[in-house]
Amino acid sequence: MEVADVKLLEELLIKEGIIYDPYSAEIDFEPAYEDLTSRTITMLQQTVEELSSTVDKLKRENKALKDIVMLGTDKLNVRGEDVEGDYYEKVPGLFSSLYSWVFRSMTTLLLKMVVK
């Protein structure tokens, strides 16, 4: 091929949009940049949504595994609640346990006194 043929072929390819001439003032890159930016943002949003969904799933799985471990160590009751609980939640339980122990002890003593 001669130089003239190559130039003619290059012009045809540029006109058809198959290749572009970076030195040509006719080419407008703005729509291409906007399209690329839009597609990039859309892909990033989809990735964030997928990651958020994965994080939620992992949190649920982590809680389930913690519950299994706590159940295995008898720190979880049958309703899935922490047996040890918060300190303030334990205080009423301690008082009721103390009350029932004192009541049983007093009842036992009274019964022993009555039987004698």
PDB file of C-alpha atoms in Angstrom:
ATOM      1  CA  MET A   1       0.000   0.000   0.000  1.00  0.00           C
ATOM      2  CA  GLU A   2       1.137   3.468  -0.762  1.00  0.00           C
ATOM      3  CA  VAL A   3       1.102   6.426   1.610  1.00  0.00           C
ATOM      4  CA  ALA A   4      -1.867   7.976  -0.183  1.00  0.00           C
ATOM      5  CA  ASP A   5      -3.874   4.769   0.201  1.00  0.00           C
ATOM      6  CA  VAL A   6      -3.082   4.624   3.910  1.00  0.00           C
ATOM      7  CA  LYS A   7      -4.173   8.264   4.359  1.00  0.00           C
ATOM      8  CA  LEU A   8      -7.413   7.581   2.476  1.00  0.00           C
ATOM      9  CA  LEU A   9      -8.109   4.499   4.585  1.00  0.00           C
ATOM     10  CA  GLU A  10      -7.371   6.462   7.771  1.00  0.00           C
ATOM     11  CA  GLU A  11      -9.803   9.217   6.741  1.00  0.00           C
ATOM     12  CA  LEU A  12     -12.529   6.676   6.016  1.00  0.00           C
ATOM     13  CA  LEU A  13     -12.045   4.953   9.365  1.00  0.00           C
ATOM     14  CA  ILE A  14     -12.156   8.292  11.183  1.00  0.00           C
ATOM     15  CA  LYS A  15     -15.345   9.339   9.357  1.00  0.00           C
ATOM     16  CA  GLU A  16     -17.011   6.021  10.189  1.00  0.00           C
ATOM     17  CA  GLY A  17     -16.062   6.405  13.843  1.00  0.00           C
ATOM     18  CA  ILE A  18     -13.985   3.241  13.902  1.00  0.00           C
ATOM     19  CA  ILE A  19     -10.867   5.174  14.895  1.00  0.00           C
ATOM     20  CA  TYR A  20     -10.464   8.765  15.955  1.00  0.00           C
ATOM     21  CA  ASP A  21      -7.941  11.485  15.380  1.00  0.00           C
ATOM     22  CA  PRO A  22      -6.820  12.916  18.720  1.00  0.00           C
ATOM     23  CA  TYR A  23      -5.775  16.151  17.002  1.00  0.00           C
ATOM     24  CA  SER A  24      -9.164  16.723  15.419  1.00  0.00           C
ATOM     25  CA  ALA A  25     -11.268  19.528  16.883  1.00  0.00           C
ATOM     26  CA  GLU A  26     -14.474  17.861  15.703  1.00  0.00           C
ATOM     27  CA  ILE A  27     -14.447  15.136  18.342  1.00  0.00           C
ATOM     28  CA  ASP A  28     -16.427  15.911  21.506  1.00  0.00           C
ATOM     29  CA  PHE A  29     -15.249  13.811  24.429  1.00  0.00           C
ATOM     30  CA  GLU A  30     -17.694  15.279  26.946  1.00  0.00           C
ATOM     31  CA  PRO A  31     -20.568  12.805  26.295  1.00  0.00           C
ATOM     32  CA  ALA A  32     -18.145   9.891  26.493  1.00  0.00           C
ATOM     33  CA  TYR A  33     -16.780  11.163  29.824  1.00  0.00           C
ATOM     34  CA  GLU A  34     -20.298  11.716  31.171  1.00  0.00           C
ATOM     35  CA  ASP A  35     -21.351   8.227  30.105  1.00  0.00           C
ATOM     36  CA  LEU A  36     -18.247   6.680  31.636  1.00  0.00           C
ATOM     37  CA  THR A  37     -18.759   8.664  34.851  1.00  0.00           C
ATOM     38  CA  SER A  38     -22.417   7.657  35.013  1.00  0.00           C
ATOM     39  CA  ARG A  39     -21.608   3.980  34.484  1.00  0.00           C
ATOM     40  CA  THR A  40     -18.821   4.133  37.078  1.00  0.00           C
ATOM     41  CA  ILE A  41     -21.125   5.724  39.668  1.00  0.00           C
ATOM     42  CA  THR A  42     -23.837   3.150  38.965  1.00  0.00           C
ATOM     43  CA  MET A  43     -21.377   0.277  39.350  1.00  0.00           C
ATOM     44  CA  LEU A  44     -20.039   1.767  42.596  1.00  0.00           C
ATOM     45  CA  GLN A  45     -23.587   2.134  43.977  1.00  0.00           C
ATOM     46  CA  GLN A  46     -24.356  -1.489  43.111  1.00  0.00           C
ATOM     47  CA  THR A  47     -21.129  -2.599  44.774  1.00  0.00           C
ATOM     48  CA  VAL A  48     -21.955  -0.619  47.928  1.00  0.00           C
ATOM     49  CA  GLU A  49     -25.437  -2.181  48.047  1.00  0.00           C
ATOM     50  CA  GLU A  50     -23.967  -5.677  47.639  1.00  0.00           C
ATOM     51  CA  LEU A  51     -21.392  -5.018  50.362  1.00  0.00           C
ATOM     52  CA  SER A  52     -24.062  -3.634  52.683  1.00  0.00           C
ATOM     53  CA  SER A  53     -26.190  -6.717  52.101  1.00  0.00           C
ATOM     54  CA  THR A  54     -23.176  -8.944  52.775  1.00  0.00           C
ATOM     55  CA  VAL A  55     -22.390  -7.066  56.002  1.00  0.00           C
ATOM     56  CA  ASP A  56     -25.986  -7.503  57.216  1.00  0.00           C
ATOM     57  CA  LYS A  57     -25.868 -11.213  56.369  1.00  0.00           C
ATOM     58  CA  LEU A  58     -22.545 -11.636  58.194  1.00  0.00           C
ATOM     59  CA  LYS A  59     -23.910  -9.806  61.248  1.00  0.00           C
ATOM     60  CA  ARG A  60     -26.884 -12.193  61.369  1.00  0.00           C
ATOM     61  CA  GLU A  61     -24.625 -15.220  60.969  1.00  0.00           C
ATOM     62  CA  ASN A  62     -22.252 -13.892  63.643  1.00  0.00           C
ATOM     63  CA  LYS A  63     -25.137 -13.432  66.098  1.00  0.00           C
ATOM     64  CA  ALA A  64     -26.405 -16.939  65.349  1.00  0.00           C
ATOM     65  CA  LEU A  65     -22.949 -18.390  65.957  1.00  0.00           C
ATOM     66  CA  LYS A  66     -22.581 -16.427  69.200  1.00  0.00           C
ATOM     67  CA  ASP A  67     -25.979 -17.734  70.318  1.00  0.00           C
ATOM     68  CA  ILE A  68     -24.902 -21.298  69.554  1.00  0.00           C
ATOM     69  CA  VAL A  69     -21.689 -20.842  71.538  1.00  0.00           C
ATOM     70  CA  MET A  70     -23.547 -19.252  74.468  1.00  0.00           C
ATOM     71  CA  LEU A  71     -26.160 -22.002  74.389  1.00  0.00           C
ATOM     72  CA  GLY A  72     -23.364 -24.564  74.434  1.00  0.00           C
ATOM     73  CA  THR A  73     -21.819 -22.908  77.489  1.00  0.00           C
ATOM     74  CA  ASP A  74     -25.211 -22.614  79.232  1.00  0.00           C
ATOM     75  CA  LYS A  75     -25.126 -18.812  79.144  1.00  0.00           C
ATOM     76  CA  LEU A  76     -28.277 -18.603  77.058  1.00  0.00           C
ATOM     77  CA  ASN A  77     -31.755 -19.627  78.117  1.00  0.00           C
ATOM     78  CA  VAL A  78     -34.264 -21.396  75.882  1.00  0.00           C
ATOM     79  CA  ARG A  79     -35.724 -18.093  74.645  1.00  0.00           C
ATOM     80  CA  GLY A  80     -32.288 -17.038  73.350  1.00  0.00           C
ATOM     81  CA  GLU A  81     -31.694 -14.469  76.080  1.00  0.00           C
ATOM     82  CA  ASP A  82     -28.370 -13.978  77.825  1.00  0.00           C
ATOM     83  CA  VAL A  83     -28.574 -15.732  81.199  1.00  0.00           C
ATOM     84  CA  GLU A  84     -25.917 -13.540  82.752  1.00  0.00           C
ATOM     85  CA  GLY A  85     -27.557 -10.380  81.451  1.00  0.00           C
ATOM     86  CA  ASP A  86     -26.919  -6.906  82.716  1.00  0.00           C
ATOM     87  CA  TYR A  87     -26.002  -6.226  86.359  1.00  0.00           C
ATOM     88  CA  TYR A  88     -29.210  -4.288  86.939  1.00  0.00           C
ATOM     89  CA  GLU A  89     -31.228  -7.154  85.527  1.00  0.00           C
ATOM     90  CA  LYS A  90     -29.563  -9.536  88.000  1.00  0.00           C
ATOM     91  CA  VAL A  91     -30.408  -7.548  91.154  1.00  0.00           C
ATOM     92  CA  PRO A  92     -34.155  -8.311  91.235  1.00  0.00           C
ATOM     93  CA  GLY A  93     -33.364 -11.963  90.576  1.00  0.00           C
ATOM     94  CA  LEU A  94     -30.936 -11.995  93.489  1.00  0.00           C
ATOM     95  CA  PHE A  95     -33.526 -10.467  95.816  1.00  0.00           C
ATOM     96  CA  SER A  96     -36.200 -12.928  94.759  1.00  0.00           C
ATOM     97  CA  SER A  97     -33.750 -15.815  95.237  1.00  0.00           C
ATOM     98  CA  LEU A  98     -32.803 -14.501  98.677  1.00  0.00           C
ATOM     99  CA  TYR A  99     -36.461 -14.013  99.584  1.00  0.00           C
ATOM    100  CA  SER A 100     -37.406 -17.544  98.508  1.00  0.00           C
ATOM    101  CA  TRP A 101     -34.417 -19.020 100.393  1.00  0.00           C
ATOM    102  CA  VAL A 102     -35.321 -17.106 103.573  1.00  0.00           C
ATOM    103  CA  PHE A 103     -38.988 -18.083 103.220  1.00  0.00           C
ATOM    104  CA  ARG A 104     -38.114 -21.780 102.743  1.00  0.00           C
ATOM    105  CA  SER A 105     -35.719 -21.705 105.672  1.00  0.00           C
ATOM    106  CA  MET A 106     -38.260 -20.035 107.945  1.00  0.00           C
ATOM    107  CA  THR A 107     -40.970 -22.472 106.853  1.00  0.00           C
ATOM    108  CA  THR A 108     -38.690 -25.428 107.504  1.00  0.00           C
ATOM    109  CA  LEU A 109     -37.779 -24.091 110.965  1.00  0.00           C
ATOM    110  CA  LEU A 110     -41.413 -23.447 111.849  1.00  0.00           C
ATOM    111  CA  LEU A 111     -42.429 -26.923 110.696  1.00  0.00           C
ATOM    112  CA  LYS A 112     -39.669 -28.463 112.783  1.00  0.00           C
ATOM    113  CA  MET A 113     -40.812 -26.476 115.810  1.00  0.00           C
ATOM    114  CA  VAL A 114     -44.449 -27.473 115.291  1.00  0.00           C
ATOM    115  CA  VAL A 115     -43.614 -31.149 114.797  1.00  0.00           C
ATOM    116  CA  LYS A 116     -41.610 -31.298 118.034  1.00  0.00           C
TER     117      LYS A 116
END
